[in-house]
Coordinates of C-alpha atoms in Angstrom, one line a residue:
M1 CA -0.1 0.1 -0.1
N2 CA 1.1 3.6 -0.7
D3 CA 1.5 5.9 2.3
Q4 CA -0.9 8.7 2.4
Q5 CA 0.5 12.3 3.3
P6 CA -1.5 13.9 6.0
D7 CA -3.8 16.6 5.0
P8 CA -3.5 19.8 7.1
S9 CA -7.3 20.8 6.5
T10 CA -8.3 17.7 8.3
P11 CA -9.5 18.7 12.0
T12 CA -6.9 16.6 13.8
N13 CA -4.0 18.8 12.0
A14 CA -5.7 22.3 12.5
F15 CA -5.9 21.4 16.3
D16 CA -2.2 20.7 16.6
W17 CA -1.3 23.8 14.8
V18 CA -3.4 25.8 17.0
R19 CA -2.0 24.2 20.0
N20 CA 1.6 24.8 18.6
L21 CA 0.6 28.5 18.0
Q22 CA -0.9 28.9 21.5
R23 CA 2.4 27.6 22.9
Q24 CA 4.7 30.1 21.1
I25 CA 2.6 32.9 22.1
Q26 CA 3.0 31.8 25.9
Q27 CA 6.7 31.5 25.3
N28 CA 7.0 35.0 23.8
A29 CA 4.6 36.6 26.5
R30 CA 7.2 35.0 28.9
Q31 CA 10.2 36.4 27.2
L32 CA 8.6 39.9 27.0
A33 CA 7.9 39.9 30.7
Q34 CA 11.7 39.2 31.4
H35 CA 12.7 41.8 28.9
H36 CA 10.4 44.3 31.1
E37 CA 12.1 43.2 34.1
V38 CA 15.4 43.9 32.7
L39 CA 14.5 47.5 31.5
Q40 CA 12.6 48.5 34.6
P41 CA 16.0 49.4 36.1
V42 CA 17.1 51.0 33.1
H43 CA 13.9 53.3 33.0
V44 CA 14.8 54.3 36.7
L45 CA 18.5 55.2 36.1
L46 CA 17.0 57.4 33.0
K47 CA 14.9 59.2 35.3
E48 CA 17.7 59.5 37.8
N49 CA 20.0 60.9 35.5
A50 CA 17.2 63.4 34.1
Q51 CA 17.0 64.5 37.7
L52 CA 20.4 65.0 38.3
K53 CA 21.0 67.2 35.2
E54 CA 18.3 69.4 36.6
D55 CA 20.0 69.6 39.9
N56 CA 23.3 70.1 38.3
A57 CA 22.0 73.1 36.1
M58 CA 20.2 74.7 39.3
L59 CA 23.7 74.4 41.2
R60 CA 25.6 75.8 38.4
K61 CA 23.2 78.6 38.4
K62 CA 23.8 79.3 42.2
L63 CA 27.3 78.9 41.8
D64 CA 27.4 81.6 39.1
D65 CA 25.1 83.9 41.1
L66 CA 27.6 83.7 44.2
Q67 CA 30.6 84.4 41.9
H68 CA 29.0 87.5 40.5
N69 CA 28.1 88.5 44.1
T70 CA 31.6 88.0 45.2
Q71 CA 33.0 89.7 42.6
Q72 CA 30.7 92.6 43.2
Q73 CA 32.0 92.6 46.9
E74 CA 35.6 92.5 46.2
I75 CA 35.1 95.5 43.9
T76 CA 33.2 97.5 46.6
H77 CA 35.7 96.3 49.1
N78 CA 38.6 97.4 47.0
T79 CA 37.0 100.6 46.5
E80 CA 36.2 101.3 50.1
M81 CA 39.7 100.4 51.5
V82 CA 41.5 102.8 53.7
F83 CA 44.3 103.5 51.5
D84 CA 44.6 103.5 47.7
D85 CA 46.8 100.9 46.1
E86 CA 48.1 103.5 43.4
D87 CA 49.5 105.7 46.4
D88 CA 53.2 105.4 46.2
S89 CA 53.8 106.5 49.7
R90 CA 52.1 103.5 51.1
D91 CA 54.5 100.6 51.9
P92 CA 54.7 97.2 50.3
I93 CA 53.8 95.5 53.5
G94 CA 50.6 97.2 53.8
K95 CA 49.5 96.4 50.4
A96 CA 50.2 92.8 50.9
C97 CA 48.4 92.6 54.0
D98 CA 45.3 94.3 52.5
K99 CA 45.5 91.5 49.5
V100 CA 45.7 88.6 51.9
A101 CA 43.0 89.9 53.9
A102 CA 40.7 90.2 51.0
A103 CA 41.6 87.0 49.8
M104 CA 41.1 85.3 53.2
A105 CA 37.7 86.7 53.5
T106 CA 36.8 85.4 50.2
V107 CA 37.9 81.8 50.8
A108 CA 36.2 81.9 54.1
Q109 CA 33.0 83.1 52.2
A110 CA 33.4 80.4 49.5
G111 CA 34.3 77.4 52.2
S112 CA 30.8 77.8 54.1
S113 CA 27.7 76.1 53.1
T114 CA 25.5 76.9 50.0
K115 CA 22.6 78.2 52.1
D116 CA 25.0 80.1 54.0
S117 CA 26.6 81.6 51.1
I118 CA 23.3 82.8 49.4
H119 CA 22.3 84.7 52.4
A120 CA 25.6 85.8 53.1
H121 CA 26.0 88.1 50.4
A122 CA 22.9 90.2 51.9
S123 CA 25.1 91.7 54.6
P124 CA 28.2 93.7 53.8
M125 CA 31.5 92.2 54.0
K126 CA 33.6 93.5 57.2
K127 CA 36.3 95.6 56.2
V128 CA 39.7 94.6 56.7
S129 CA 42.5 97.0 56.6
Y130 CA 46.2 97.1 57.1
A131 CA 45.4 99.5 60.2
S132 CA 43.2 96.8 61.9
I133 CA 45.8 93.8 61.4
A134 CA 48.7 96.0 62.7
K135 CA 46.5 96.9 65.6
K136 CA 45.8 93.2 66.3
N137 CA 49.4 92.4 66.1
S138 CA 50.5 95.3 68.1
T139 CA 48.0 94.1 70.9
R140 CA 49.5 90.6 70.9
T141 CA 53.0 91.8 71.3
Q142 CA 52.0 94.0 74.2
R143 CA 50.4 91.1 75.8
R144 CA 53.6 88.8 75.4
K145 CA 55.6 91.9 76.6
Q146 CA 53.3 92.1 79.8
R147 CA 53.8 88.3 80.7
L148 CA 57.5 88.7 80.2
D149 CA 57.4 91.9 82.4
N150 CA 55.5 90.3 85.1
P151 CA 56.6 86.5 85.1
T152 CA 54.7 84.0 87.2
D153 CA 56.5 81.8 89.5
G154 CA 56.5 78.7 86.9
M155 CA 58.1 81.2 84.2
I156 CA 60.7 82.1 86.7
A157 CA 61.5 78.4 87.7
W158 CA 61.6 77.4 83.9
A159 CA 64.1 80.2 83.1
M160 CA 66.4 79.3 86.1
R161 CA 66.3 75.5 85.0
K162 CA 67.7 76.9 81.7
F163 CA 70.9 78.2 83.3
T164 CA 71.2 75.7 86.0
S165 CA 73.0 72.4 85.6
N166 CA 71.1 69.2 86.2
T167 CA 74.1 67.3 87.1
T168 CA 75.8 67.1 90.6
E169 CA 79.3 66.2 91.1
T170 CA 80.7 64.1 93.9
M171 CA 84.1 63.6 95.4
D172 CA 85.7 60.2 94.2
G173 CA 89.1 60.2 95.7
N174 CA 90.9 63.7 94.6
Q175 CA 88.7 63.7 91.4
R176 CA 85.1 65.7 91.0
V177 CA 83.5 63.2 88.8
P178 CA 80.0 64.5 87.3
Q179 CA 77.0 62.5 87.5
R180 CA 74.4 62.2 84.6
A181 CA 70.8 63.5 84.9
R182 CA 68.7 61.2 86.9
Y183 CA 64.8 60.2 86.0
G184 CA 62.4 58.3 87.6
I185 CA 59.0 57.0 87.6
V186 CA 56.2 57.8 90.1
Y187 CA 53.2 55.3 90.1
L188 CA 49.7 56.2 90.9
K189 CA 46.6 53.9 91.5
S190 CA 43.8 54.6 89.1
P191 CA 40.7 52.0 89.6
Q192 CA 39.0 53.5 86.4
R193 CA 40.0 53.1 82.9
T194 CA 41.9 56.4 82.0
S195 CA 43.3 58.0 78.6
H196 CA 46.4 59.9 78.8
G197 CA 44.6 63.2 78.2
E198 CA 42.1 62.5 81.0
A199 CA 45.1 61.8 83.2
R200 CA 47.0 64.8 82.5
R201 CA 43.8 67.2 83.0
A202 CA 43.3 65.4 86.4
L203 CA 47.0 66.3 87.1
A204 CA 46.5 69.9 86.0
I205 CA 43.5 70.1 88.3
F206 CA 46.1 69.4 91.0
K207 CA 48.2 72.2 89.9
I208 CA 50.6 69.9 88.8
P209 CA 52.9 71.4 85.8
Q210 CA 52.5 69.4 83.0
A211 CA 55.7 70.4 81.2
R212 CA 57.4 68.8 83.9
I213 CA 55.5 65.4 83.4
I214 CA 57.8 63.9 80.6
D215 CA 55.5 60.9 79.6
V216 CA 52.2 59.1 81.1
H217 CA 52.1 55.5 80.5
F218 CA 49.6 52.4 82.0
P219 CA 52.1 49.3 82.6
I220 CA 49.0 47.3 84.1
R221 CA 45.4 47.9 84.7
G222 CA 44.8 50.3 87.5
I223 CA 48.3 51.7 87.4
I224 CA 49.6 55.1 85.9
G225 CA 53.3 55.8 85.8
L226 CA 54.7 59.1 85.4
L227 CA 58.0 59.7 83.9
I228 CA 59.6 62.8 85.6
H229 CA 62.9 64.2 86.2
A230 CA 64.5 63.6 89.7
D231 CA 64.8 66.9 90.7
F232 CA 60.7 67.3 90.2
K233 CA 60.2 64.5 92.4
A234 CA 60.1 66.2 95.7
E235 CA 57.8 68.7 94.2
L236 CA 55.3 66.3 92.5
L237 CA 55.0 64.2 95.8
D238 CA 54.2 67.3 97.8
L239 CA 51.4 68.4 95.0
L240 CA 50.1 64.9 95.4
K241 CA 50.1 65.0 99.2
Q242 CA 48.0 68.5 99.0
A243 CA 45.7 66.5 96.6
K244 CA 45.4 63.5 98.9
V245 CA 46.8 61.2 96.2
N246 CA 49.0 58.8 97.5
P247 CA 51.8 57.1 95.2
V248 CA 52.1 53.1 95.2
D249 CA 55.0 51.0 95.2
F250 CA 55.2 49.2 91.9
T251 CA 57.6 47.0 90.2
P252 CA 57.2 47.0 86.4
T253 CA 59.3 43.9 86.0
A254 CA 57.7 41.5 88.5
A255 CA 56.1 38.3 87.6
A256 CA 53.0 39.4 89.2
T257 CA 52.4 41.9 86.6
I258 CA 51.6 39.6 84.2
I259 CA 47.9 39.0 84.6
N260 CA 47.1 38.3 80.8
P261 CA 45.2 34.8 80.4
E262 CA 47.3 34.1 77.6
Y263 CA 50.5 33.8 79.7
A264 CA 48.5 31.8 82.3
D265 CA 50.9 28.4 81.7
Y266 CA 54.0 30.5 82.2
T267 CA 56.5 29.9 84.9
N268 CA 57.6 32.6 87.3
E269 CA 60.9 32.9 85.4
Q270 CA 59.0 33.3 82.4
R271 CA 56.6 35.9 83.8
A272 CA 59.7 38.0 84.9
A273 CA 61.2 37.7 81.6
K274 CA 57.9 38.7 79.5
A275 CA 57.4 41.6 82.2
K276 CA 60.6 42.9 81.5
E277 CA 60.3 42.5 77.9
L278 CA 56.9 44.4 78.1
Y279 CA 58.4 47.1 80.3
S280 CA 61.6 47.7 78.0
N281 CA 59.3 48.2 75.0
R282 CA 57.1 50.3 76.6
M283 CA 59.8 52.6 77.8
L284 CA 61.2 52.6 74.4
R285 CA 58.0 53.7 72.5
A286 CA 57.8 56.3 75.4
C287 CA 61.2 57.8 74.4
A288 CA 60.9 57.3 70.7
R289 CA 57.4 59.5 70.7
L290 CA 59.1 62.6 72.4
P291 CA 59.6 65.7 70.6
K292 CA 62.9 66.2 71.5
A293 CA 65.2 62.9 70.7
Y294 CA 68.1 64.0 72.6
L295 CA 65.6 63.8 75.7
G296 CA 64.6 60.3 74.8
A297 CA 68.3 59.2 74.3
A298 CA 69.2 60.7 77.9
I299 CA 66.3 59.0 79.7
L300 CA 67.3 55.6 77.8
R301 CA 71.0 56.2 78.8
H302 CA 69.8 56.6 82.4
F303 CA 67.8 53.6 82.7
V304 CA 70.3 51.6 81.0
S305 CA 73.1 52.5 83.6
L306 CA 71.2 51.6 86.5
A307 CA 72.2 48.5 88.2
E308 CA 70.9 44.9 86.8
D309 CA 69.3 44.4 89.9
D310 CA 67.3 47.3 89.8
P311 CA 63.6 46.8 88.7
H312 CA 63.9 49.7 86.1
H313 CA 67.1 48.4 84.7
M314 CA 67.2 48.2 80.9
D315 CA 69.5 46.3 78.6
A316 CA 72.0 48.4 76.3
I317 CA 70.4 47.0 73.3
A318 CA 67.6 49.3 73.8
E319 CA 70.0 52.5 73.0
K320 CA 70.7 50.9 69.5
Q321 CA 67.1 50.3 69.1
F322 CA 66.3 53.9 69.8
Q323 CA 68.8 54.9 67.5
I324 CA 67.0 52.9 64.8
M325 CA 63.6 54.5 65.5
R326 CA 65.0 57.9 65.9
P327 CA 67.8 58.3 63.5
R328 CA 70.4 61.1 64.0
L329 CA 70.1 63.1 61.0
T330 CA 73.2 65.3 59.8
R331 CA 72.7 69.1 58.6
R332 CA 72.7 68.2 55.1
E333 CA 69.9 65.4 55.6
R334 CA 67.7 67.5 57.5
A335 CA 68.1 70.3 55.1
A336 CA 66.9 68.0 52.2
I337 CA 63.9 67.3 53.9
V338 CA 61.2 69.1 52.0
I339 CA 57.8 69.9 53.6
P340 CA 55.1 69.9 50.8
P341 CA 52.8 73.0 51.0
I342 CA 49.4 72.3 52.6
E343 CA 47.7 71.9 49.4
E344 CA 49.8 69.4 48.2
A345 CA 49.6 67.7 51.9
R346 CA 45.7 67.8 51.5
R347 CA 45.9 66.2 47.9
L348 CA 48.1 63.4 49.2
L349 CA 45.7 62.6 52.1
L350 CA 42.8 62.7 49.7
S351 CA 44.3 60.4 47.3
E352 CA 45.6 57.8 50.1
S353 CA 42.0 58.0 51.5
N354 CA 40.6 57.2 48.2
A355 CA 42.9 54.4 47.8
E356 CA 42.0 53.0 51.3
M357 CA 38.4 53.0 50.3
D358 CA 38.9 51.4 47.1
T359 CA 41.1 48.5 48.7
N360 CA 38.2 48.0 51.4
A361 CA 35.7 47.8 48.6

């Protein structure tokens, strides 16, 4: 028998064709819905872009208005200056002061917020002249001169220390041997957690001169150490006694100072060695962060020279470590150090912060 081809006009084939068409329509509808979901964020971004363009145009208009108002104020300010720039009899320093004052006023106004800048041009800018600047400098000079003419007891004591040797001499046989400056640490109890600033403010309330406190550190919880010159110890103890604050006996290199659970399995010898290591590192950091490097070197030299059985003794390697942390520069090396201008420093800080944000992101 010969195979017969299916006739598409028959009812069965027509139904199949309709079903296929419905399936294709449903598939196209699903694809269209997916396209709508993809395009929805694009439409949102387009709307936000249009809004940003409007805001940008508005801000540009406000900026142009502010620049125009600033220029008008500069013209008015320059016209009403006490001295005329064209006057040849006026000294060049006065002209420079007037220009700097006008520039500072302009920068101060530009640095304020947009709202403040809009309302700022309604009131006239305060006039700054060379005479007012000279008067202010004269007042500052007079105050400084009055302080020098009527010095306080602390100022007199400070001046005397500048011309009084802080070393003593003893008789060793027939020779007079100069002794090096001596330093010490006075320990106070502080049951509360305290920062460096809070500790110094509390000591200032007790009328203790902060310039005589070389450093404040915290060896363990509840103990504050005050690094001082030995000549100031008697005065410090007297001021503390008046404030009803009693010093405490504390040995920073004792094994009992190691209370961290991390070292719970250490023996007493290991604890003592760890305590001395922490004490040496703490003193080394304190001396290295002092503004005057020679003072830090002198303090370390004193503690290294102590007897080995002294609880505050430091090993000689501390001086070498200090030289690495605070190297002694020659005059040529110091002259080669270039301090960037403030604008360059700000740019470097901004670039570093942006790089850090990118790294964290």
